Short mmCIF file of N, CA and C in Angstrom, two decimals:
data_model
loop_
_atom_site.label_atom_id
_atom_site.label_comp_id
_atom_site.label_asym_id
_atom_site.label_seq_id
_atom_site.Cartn_x
_atom_site.Cartn_y
_atom_site.Cartn_z
N MET A 1 98.59 88.42 93.31
CA MET A 1 99.76 88.05 93.89
C MET A 1 100.27 87.57 92.54
N PRO A 2 101.72 88.02 93.38
CA PRO A 2 102.72 87.37 91.99
C PRO A 2 101.65 86.20 91.01
N THR A 3 103.06 86.16 89.94
CA THR A 3 102.86 84.88 88.25
C THR A 3 104.28 84.09 88.61
N GLU A 4 103.97 83.80 88.69
CA GLU A 4 105.08 82.59 87.13
C GLU A 4 106.23 83.65 86.83
N SER A 5 106.02 84.37 86.16
CA SER A 5 106.48 84.89 85.80
C SER A 5 107.70 86.39 86.61
N GLY A 6 107.41 86.71 87.59
CA GLY A 6 108.00 87.35 88.51
C GLY A 6 107.02 88.77 88.74
N LYS A 7 105.78 89.18 87.79
CA LYS A 7 104.79 90.12 87.15
C LYS A 7 104.96 91.32 89.42
N LYS A 8 105.38 92.28 89.69
CA LYS A 8 105.56 92.93 90.89
C LYS A 8 103.94 93.61 91.45
N ASN A 9 103.43 93.27 92.08
CA ASN A 9 102.32 93.90 92.65
C ASN A 9 102.47 95.23 93.06
N ILE A 10 101.84 95.94 92.52
CA ILE A 10 101.61 97.48 92.30
C ILE A 10 100.67 97.42 93.32
N LEU A 11 101.62 98.76 94.14
CA LEU A 11 100.50 99.33 95.42
C LEU A 11 101.11 100.96 95.53
N THR A 12 99.77 101.38 96.05
CA THR A 12 100.30 102.43 96.41
C THR A 12 100.63 103.16 97.26
N SER A 13 101.12 104.19 97.83
CA SER A 13 101.29 103.82 99.71
C SER A 13 100.85 103.52 100.18
N ALA A 14 99.03 104.34 99.91
CA ALA A 14 98.13 104.00 101.12
C ALA A 14 97.43 102.77 101.13
N GLY A 15 98.07 101.55 99.93
CA GLY A 15 97.08 100.44 99.56
C GLY A 15 98.36 99.40 100.38
N LEU A 16 99.48 99.97 100.46
CA LEU A 16 100.40 98.73 101.16
C LEU A 16 100.22 99.54 102.71
N ALA A 17 100.17 100.42 103.39
CA ALA A 17 99.84 100.84 104.53
C ALA A 17 98.65 99.52 105.08
N ASN A 18 96.99 99.98 103.77
CA ASN A 18 96.09 98.91 104.78
C ASN A 18 96.61 97.59 104.16
N LEU A 19 97.50 97.03 103.75
CA LEU A 19 97.82 95.71 104.33
C LEU A 19 98.80 94.95 104.45
N GLU A 20 99.47 95.66 104.85
CA GLU A 20 99.69 96.23 106.79
C GLU A 20 99.45 96.41 108.12
N LYS A 21 98.27 97.00 107.45
CA LYS A 21 97.33 97.38 109.33
C LYS A 21 97.06 96.35 108.10
N GLU A 22 96.30 95.13 108.24
CA GLU A 22 95.17 94.24 107.80
C GLU A 22 96.13 93.53 108.17
N LEU A 23 97.47 93.04 107.64
CA LEU A 23 98.25 91.39 108.67
C LEU A 23 98.65 92.04 109.65
N GLU A 24 99.10 92.75 110.25
CA GLU A 24 99.15 93.09 112.10
C GLU A 24 98.01 92.75 111.93
N ASP A 25 96.00 93.61 111.88
CA ASP A 25 95.79 92.95 112.86
C ASP A 25 94.90 91.60 112.68
N LEU A 26 95.34 91.11 111.67
CA LEU A 26 95.13 89.73 111.98
C LEU A 26 96.62 88.44 112.99
N LYS A 27 97.10 88.63 112.51
CA LYS A 27 98.65 88.02 113.03
C LYS A 27 98.56 88.19 115.34
N LEU A 28 97.89 89.69 115.52
CA LEU A 28 98.18 89.84 116.70
C LEU A 28 96.46 89.75 117.30
N VAL A 29 95.56 90.43 116.62
CA VAL A 29 94.18 90.31 116.69
C VAL A 29 93.69 88.92 116.60
N LYS A 30 93.01 88.69 114.80
CA LYS A 30 92.44 87.87 114.87
C LYS A 30 93.02 86.58 115.77
N ARG A 31 94.03 86.55 114.71
CA ARG A 31 94.43 85.00 115.99
C ARG A 31 94.35 84.29 116.62
N LYS A 32 94.16 85.25 117.83
CA LYS A 32 93.90 85.25 119.57
C LYS A 32 92.95 84.77 119.75
N GLU A 33 91.54 85.38 118.22
CA GLU A 33 90.49 85.76 118.54
C GLU A 33 90.33 84.59 118.72
N THR A 34 90.74 83.65 117.58
CA THR A 34 90.09 82.38 117.20
C THR A 34 91.14 81.35 118.01
N THR A 35 91.73 81.07 118.51
CA THR A 35 92.93 80.39 119.57
C THR A 35 91.36 80.10 120.83
N GLN A 36 90.85 81.63 121.01
CA GLN A 36 90.37 81.80 121.86
C GLN A 36 89.65 80.98 121.96
N LYS A 37 88.15 80.55 120.98
CA LYS A 37 86.95 80.40 120.21
C LYS A 37 87.48 78.74 119.96
N ILE A 38 88.30 78.42 120.05
CA ILE A 38 88.85 76.67 119.53
C ILE A 38 89.06 76.51 120.67
N LYS A 39 89.86 77.01 121.86
CA LYS A 39 89.90 76.56 123.34
C LYS A 39 88.21 77.05 123.86
N GLU A 40 87.22 77.57 124.18
CA GLU A 40 86.57 77.37 124.61
C GLU A 40 84.99 76.21 124.43
N ALA A 41 85.41 76.17 122.26
CA ALA A 41 84.64 74.97 122.22
C ALA A 41 84.86 73.60 122.06
N LYS A 42 86.45 73.29 122.20
CA LYS A 42 86.88 72.48 123.36
C LYS A 42 86.79 72.11 124.21
N GLU A 43 86.83 72.69 125.21
CA GLU A 43 86.19 72.68 126.39
C GLU A 43 84.39 71.96 126.51
N GLN A 44 83.87 72.65 125.62
CA GLN A 44 82.87 72.20 125.66
C GLN A 44 82.25 70.19 125.74
N GLY A 45 83.63 69.97 125.29
CA GLY A 45 83.29 68.24 125.69
C GLY A 45 83.43 67.76 123.70
N ASP A 46 83.16 66.66 123.47
CA ASP A 46 82.59 66.39 122.37
C ASP A 46 82.85 67.15 120.94
N LEU A 47 84.13 67.33 120.43
CA LEU A 47 83.78 67.74 119.36
C LEU A 47 83.85 67.19 118.05
N SER A 48 83.67 65.98 117.90
CA SER A 48 82.38 65.53 116.20
C SER A 48 81.32 66.27 116.09
N GLU A 49 80.84 66.63 116.61
CA GLU A 49 79.43 67.87 117.46
C GLU A 49 79.29 68.97 117.17
N ASN A 50 79.91 69.35 117.50
CA ASN A 50 80.36 70.64 117.30
C ASN A 50 80.49 71.24 117.01
N ALA A 51 79.76 72.70 116.07
CA ALA A 51 79.34 73.58 115.70
C ALA A 51 80.37 74.88 116.11
N GLU A 52 80.44 74.96 116.62
CA GLU A 52 81.64 75.80 117.40
C GLU A 52 83.06 76.01 117.14
N TYR A 53 83.13 74.27 117.35
CA TYR A 53 84.07 73.99 116.60
C TYR A 53 85.06 74.05 115.41
N ASP A 54 83.39 73.83 114.95
CA ASP A 54 84.12 73.73 112.72
C ASP A 54 84.42 74.73 112.31
N ALA A 55 83.39 75.95 113.64
CA ALA A 55 83.30 76.91 111.85
C ALA A 55 84.13 78.19 113.59
N ALA A 56 84.82 77.75 114.28
CA ALA A 56 86.08 77.80 114.74
C ALA A 56 87.22 77.43 114.40
N ARG A 57 88.17 76.45 113.11
CA ARG A 57 88.53 75.85 113.12
C ARG A 57 88.14 76.14 111.36
N ASP A 58 87.69 76.95 111.07
CA ASP A 58 87.53 77.32 109.22
C ASP A 58 87.68 78.78 109.67
N GLU A 59 87.50 79.77 110.16
CA GLU A 59 88.24 80.58 111.03
C GLU A 59 88.98 81.73 110.50
N GLN A 60 89.82 80.01 111.31
CA GLN A 60 91.46 79.82 112.05
C GLN A 60 92.00 79.24 110.06
N ARG A 61 91.90 78.34 110.04
CA ARG A 61 92.04 77.72 108.00
C ARG A 61 92.28 79.38 107.17
N ASP A 62 90.84 80.23 107.27
CA ASP A 62 91.10 81.55 106.44
C ASP A 62 91.92 82.47 106.72
N ILE A 63 91.99 82.27 108.31
CA ILE A 63 93.05 83.94 108.92
C ILE A 63 94.13 83.46 108.38
N GLU A 64 94.69 82.27 109.09
CA GLU A 64 95.83 81.38 107.38
C GLU A 64 95.83 81.62 105.93
N LEU A 65 94.54 81.27 105.93
CA LEU A 65 95.62 81.61 104.02
C LEU A 65 95.36 83.53 103.86
N ARG A 66 94.98 83.75 104.33
CA ARG A 66 94.71 85.71 104.59
C ARG A 66 95.92 86.31 105.01
N ILE A 67 96.38 85.44 106.17
CA ILE A 67 97.81 86.13 106.32
C ILE A 67 99.22 85.38 104.81
N GLU A 68 99.01 84.03 104.76
CA GLU A 68 99.94 83.95 104.02
C GLU A 68 99.95 84.59 102.54
N GLU A 69 98.92 84.73 102.08
CA GLU A 69 98.63 85.97 101.06
C GLU A 69 99.33 87.33 100.68
N ILE A 70 99.13 88.02 101.77
CA ILE A 70 99.56 89.16 102.32
C ILE A 70 100.70 88.93 102.86
N GLU A 71 101.89 88.02 103.00
CA GLU A 71 103.44 88.01 103.12
C GLU A 71 103.44 87.79 101.74
N LYS A 72 102.93 86.84 101.11
CA LYS A 72 103.35 86.40 99.16
C LYS A 72 103.61 88.31 98.51
N ILE A 73 102.31 88.91 98.31
CA ILE A 73 101.71 90.20 97.85
C ILE A 73 102.73 90.27 98.40
N LEU A 74 103.31 90.77 100.06
CA LEU A 74 104.35 92.08 100.81
C LEU A 74 106.05 91.99 99.94
N LYS A 75 105.71 89.84 99.32
CA LYS A 75 107.05 90.58 99.08
C LYS A 75 108.01 90.60 97.83
N ASN A 76 106.75 90.58 96.69
CA ASN A 76 106.76 90.97 95.57
C ASN A 76 106.15 92.12 95.29
N VAL A 77 105.96 93.18 96.48
CA VAL A 77 106.08 94.41 95.86
C VAL A 77 106.83 95.29 95.30
N GLU A 78 105.96 97.04 94.22
CA GLU A 78 106.48 97.85 93.45
C GLU A 78 105.60 99.03 94.22
N VAL A 79 106.00 99.61 94.90
CA VAL A 79 105.29 101.02 95.64
C VAL A 79 105.27 102.32 95.24
N VAL A 80 104.02 102.51 94.26
CA VAL A 80 104.36 103.41 93.39
C VAL A 80 104.66 104.50 94.58
N ASP A 81 105.68 105.74 95.20
CA ASP A 81 105.45 106.84 94.59
C ASP A 81 104.89 108.45 94.12
N ALA A 82 104.33 108.62 94.24
CA ALA A 82 103.80 109.92 94.19
C ALA A 82 104.65 111.63 93.41
N ASP A 83 105.51 111.12 94.82
CA ASP A 83 107.09 112.59 94.04
C ASP A 83 107.78 112.27 93.48
N ASP A 84 107.65 110.76 93.02
CA ASP A 84 108.54 110.67 92.33
C ASP A 84 107.99 110.31 90.50
N MET A 85 106.33 111.25 90.29
CA MET A 85 106.29 111.31 89.11
C MET A 85 106.08 113.25 88.59
N ASP A 86 105.92 112.11 87.42
CA ASP A 86 105.39 113.28 86.54
C ASP A 86 104.13 113.77 86.55
N THR A 87 103.46 114.61 87.46
CA THR A 87 102.19 115.39 87.41
C THR A 87 101.05 115.68 86.45
N ASP A 88 101.68 115.63 85.72
CA ASP A 88 100.76 116.44 84.04
C ASP A 88 100.86 114.83 83.33
N LYS A 89 100.50 114.02 83.99
CA LYS A 89 100.68 112.29 83.52
C LYS A 89 99.98 112.05 83.89
N ILE A 90 99.16 110.71 83.27
CA ILE A 90 97.94 109.60 84.57
C ILE A 90 99.53 108.63 84.49
N ASN A 91 99.08 108.09 86.31
CA ASN A 91 100.16 107.19 86.12
C ASN A 91 98.91 106.79 87.58
N VAL A 92 99.53 105.50 87.74
CA VAL A 92 99.14 104.37 89.45
C VAL A 92 98.95 105.69 89.89
N GLY A 93 97.92 105.26 90.61
CA GLY A 93 97.93 107.31 92.00
C GLY A 93 97.17 108.71 91.48
N SER A 94 97.25 107.78 90.87
CA SER A 94 96.28 109.58 89.19
C SER A 94 94.37 109.96 90.32
N THR A 95 94.90 110.62 90.04
CA THR A 95 92.62 110.59 90.22
C THR A 95 92.42 111.71 88.96
N VAL A 96 92.00 111.00 88.06
CA VAL A 96 91.40 111.24 86.74
C VAL A 96 90.20 111.79 86.47
N THR A 97 89.64 113.26 86.25
CA THR A 97 88.41 113.51 86.45
C THR A 97 88.05 113.26 84.66
N VAL A 98 87.95 112.90 83.95
CA VAL A 98 87.05 112.48 82.73
C VAL A 98 85.79 113.31 81.85
N HIS A 99 85.74 113.02 80.91
CA HIS A 99 83.47 113.76 79.87
C HIS A 99 84.18 112.63 79.26
N ASP A 100 82.68 111.52 79.25
CA ASP A 100 82.56 110.87 78.86
C ASP A 100 81.51 111.17 77.42
N ILE A 101 82.07 110.97 76.27
CA ILE A 101 81.66 111.80 75.48
C ILE A 101 80.51 111.18 74.62
N GLU A 102 80.33 110.42 75.10
CA GLU A 102 78.71 110.17 74.39
C GLU A 102 77.50 109.93 75.19
N GLU A 103 77.90 109.22 76.97
CA GLU A 103 77.22 109.88 77.87
C GLU A 103 76.66 111.17 78.52
N ASP A 104 77.90 112.06 77.42
CA ASP A 104 78.26 113.45 78.36
C ASP A 104 77.69 114.12 79.33
N GLU A 105 78.66 113.09 80.28
CA GLU A 105 79.30 113.05 81.49
C GLU A 105 80.36 112.62 82.86
N VAL A 106 80.88 113.39 82.77
CA VAL A 106 81.85 114.17 83.53
C VAL A 106 81.82 112.76 85.28
N LEU A 107 83.07 112.07 84.68
CA LEU A 107 83.44 110.88 85.56
C LEU A 107 84.71 110.79 86.78
N GLN A 108 84.91 110.55 87.83
CA GLN A 108 86.38 110.51 88.56
C GLN A 108 86.42 108.86 89.02
N PHE A 109 87.94 109.07 88.57
CA PHE A 109 88.23 107.38 88.79
C PHE A 109 90.40 108.06 89.07
N THR A 110 90.17 106.87 91.15
CA THR A 110 91.74 106.06 91.16
C THR A 110 92.30 105.41 90.42
N ILE A 111 93.30 105.45 89.24
CA ILE A 111 94.46 104.32 88.43
C ILE A 111 94.41 103.76 90.68
N VAL A 112 94.66 102.30 90.50
CA VAL A 112 96.06 101.73 91.81
C VAL A 112 95.08 100.32 91.17
N GLY A 113 96.81 100.12 92.27
CA GLY A 113 97.52 97.99 90.82
C GLY A 113 96.60 97.05 90.84
N SER A 114 96.04 96.54 90.91
CA SER A 114 95.37 94.87 90.43
C SER A 114 94.47 95.17 91.82
N LEU A 115 95.81 95.34 92.43
CA LEU A 115 95.12 94.61 94.31
C LEU A 115 94.16 95.47 95.07
N GLU A 116 94.62 97.17 94.57
CA GLU A 116 93.26 97.46 95.62
C GLU A 116 92.22 97.64 94.28
N ALA A 117 92.09 97.75 93.36
CA ALA A 117 91.05 98.13 92.40
C ALA A 117 89.65 97.67 93.27
N ASN A 118 88.81 98.85 92.69
CA ASN A 118 87.09 98.49 94.05
C ASN A 118 86.68 99.79 92.99
N SER A 119 85.82 99.13 92.52
CA SER A 119 84.38 99.71 91.57
C SER A 119 83.79 100.35 92.65
N LEU A 120 83.36 100.39 94.06
CA LEU A 120 82.95 101.16 95.24
C LEU A 120 83.31 102.38 95.16
N GLU A 121 84.80 102.43 95.31
CA GLU A 121 85.48 104.12 95.65
C GLU A 121 85.88 104.41 94.37
N SER A 122 85.24 103.99 93.28
CA SER A 122 85.47 104.12 92.15
C SER A 122 87.38 104.45 91.58
N LYS A 123 87.65 103.25 92.42
CA LYS A 123 88.64 102.43 91.53
C LYS A 123 88.92 101.42 91.23
N ILE A 124 89.90 102.38 89.80
CA ILE A 124 90.06 101.40 88.54
C ILE A 124 91.73 101.06 88.30
N SER A 125 91.78 99.86 88.34
CA SER A 125 93.20 99.04 87.90
C SER A 125 94.04 99.43 86.75
N ASN A 126 94.85 99.59 86.62
CA ASN A 126 96.02 99.27 85.91
C ASN A 126 96.34 99.07 84.66
N GLU A 127 95.30 97.92 84.76
CA GLU A 127 95.84 96.67 84.15
C GLU A 127 93.84 96.40 83.53
N SER A 128 92.67 96.62 83.53
CA SER A 128 91.40 97.36 83.10
C SER A 128 91.66 97.88 81.64
N PRO A 129 90.19 97.64 81.54
CA PRO A 129 90.63 98.68 79.70
C PRO A 129 91.08 99.63 79.36
N LEU A 130 89.78 100.36 80.56
CA LEU A 130 90.19 101.78 80.53
C LEU A 130 91.27 102.61 81.56
N GLY A 131 91.80 101.38 82.60
CA GLY A 131 92.74 102.37 82.99
C GLY A 131 94.33 102.60 82.45
N ALA A 132 93.97 101.31 81.81
CA ALA A 132 95.35 101.60 80.56
C ALA A 132 95.15 102.04 79.51
N ALA A 133 94.27 102.70 78.92
CA ALA A 133 94.08 103.78 78.36
C ALA A 133 93.98 104.78 79.18
N LEU A 134 94.39 105.14 80.29
CA LEU A 134 94.39 105.99 80.70
C LEU A 134 95.93 107.22 80.56
N LEU A 135 96.69 106.33 80.91
CA LEU A 135 97.77 105.76 81.65
C LEU A 135 98.37 106.74 80.68
N GLY A 136 99.41 108.20 81.47
CA GLY A 136 99.91 108.42 80.59
C GLY A 136 99.63 109.29 79.55
N LYS A 137 98.03 109.65 79.69
CA LYS A 137 98.12 110.46 79.07
C LYS A 137 97.54 112.16 79.88
N LYS A 138 97.91 112.49 79.65
CA LYS A 138 97.90 114.26 79.41
C LYS A 138 96.29 114.68 79.97
N LYS A 139 95.87 116.52 80.74
CA LYS A 139 95.37 117.10 81.26
C LYS A 139 94.62 117.74 79.16
N GLY A 140 93.76 117.45 78.84
CA GLY A 140 93.34 117.71 77.03
C GLY A 140 93.51 116.78 76.10
N ASP A 141 93.62 115.58 76.78
CA ASP A 141 94.07 114.22 76.20
C ASP A 141 92.72 113.47 75.24
N MET A 142 92.70 112.52 73.93
CA MET A 142 91.89 112.21 73.84
C MET A 142 91.87 110.46 74.78
N ALA A 143 90.74 110.52 75.72
CA ALA A 143 91.46 108.32 75.93
C ALA A 143 90.12 107.49 74.81
N ILE A 144 90.44 106.13 74.26
CA ILE A 144 89.57 105.10 73.85
C ILE A 144 90.30 103.89 74.84
N VAL A 145 88.61 103.29 74.58
CA VAL A 145 88.33 102.24 74.98
C VAL A 145 87.89 101.03 74.36
N GLU A 146 88.14 100.52 74.35
CA GLU A 146 87.28 99.11 73.14
C GLU A 146 86.62 98.08 74.34
N ALA A 147 85.39 98.64 74.60
CA ALA A 147 84.77 98.20 75.02
C ALA A 147 83.27 97.01 74.91
N PRO A 148 82.52 95.95 75.79
CA PRO A 148 81.72 95.35 75.25
C PRO A 148 81.37 95.39 73.97
N GLN A 149 79.73 97.23 74.73
CA GLN A 149 79.26 97.53 74.28
C GLN A 149 79.65 98.89 72.75
N GLY A 150 80.63 98.60 72.34
CA GLY A 150 82.01 99.05 71.57
C GLY A 150 82.54 100.78 71.78
N THR A 151 83.45 101.54 70.86
CA THR A 151 84.36 101.86 71.83
C THR A 151 83.39 102.82 72.51
N VAL A 152 84.05 102.94 73.09
CA VAL A 152 83.86 104.61 74.14
C VAL A 152 85.55 105.58 74.57
N GLU A 153 85.14 106.83 74.18
CA GLU A 153 85.94 108.69 74.36
C GLU A 153 85.40 108.22 75.45
N TYR A 154 86.97 109.27 76.13
CA TYR A 154 86.92 110.20 76.51
C TYR A 154 88.14 110.73 77.10
N THR A 155 87.32 112.74 77.16
CA THR A 155 88.14 113.37 77.06
C THR A 155 89.07 113.65 78.71
N ILE A 156 90.71 113.79 78.68
CA ILE A 156 90.67 114.50 80.47
C ILE A 156 90.53 115.50 80.16
N LEU A 157 89.97 115.65 81.39
CA LEU A 157 89.65 116.90 82.56
C LEU A 157 90.42 117.94 83.19
N ASP A 158 91.24 116.56 83.81
CA ASP A 158 92.02 117.05 84.97
C ASP A 158 93.00 116.04 85.90
N ILE A 159 94.04 115.62 86.62
CA ILE A 159 94.27 114.71 86.94
C ILE A 159 95.30 115.89 87.93
N LYS A 160 95.23 113.78 89.36
CA LYS A 160 95.79 115.24 90.25
C LYS A 160 95.83 113.60 91.31
N MET A 161 97.22 114.09 91.95
CA MET A 161 97.78 112.72 92.62
C MET A 161 96.66 112.46 94.30
N MET A 162 96.45 111.53 94.46
CA MET A 162 96.38 110.59 95.56
C MET A 162 96.61 111.76 96.55
#
């Protein structure tokens, strides 16, 4: 979410589409489902010991909080447009193939805004140490990252846009 400093929420166009889809699903589907669950739980009578009612109310609260969070993100979003970028340099939205020199292994990452980062999908934040070190580099350049275990050096092998 945006900070007090007015920091933009950087998203790729795919990330924006995913957030908009999630927001629509929350508003049009999940809200209705939860409202129905609350209605059914109320029909069971005494609400003081009704676990279904409590669970549905908790779910309703979580849905409303997530809707609010997404709406705040979307109010201060900056979408990275691949068509406007120098494809010779690493930017947010670039998929980068690197060679980890010390481990002698080839790795591939997609640089995304912090809201889209997901290590299981090899999406790293532009604000992470590795993401920040890669930004602006070109094919053949070295990126040096200060990590807890020491300095790690990468050679950029390839750059593609998402």
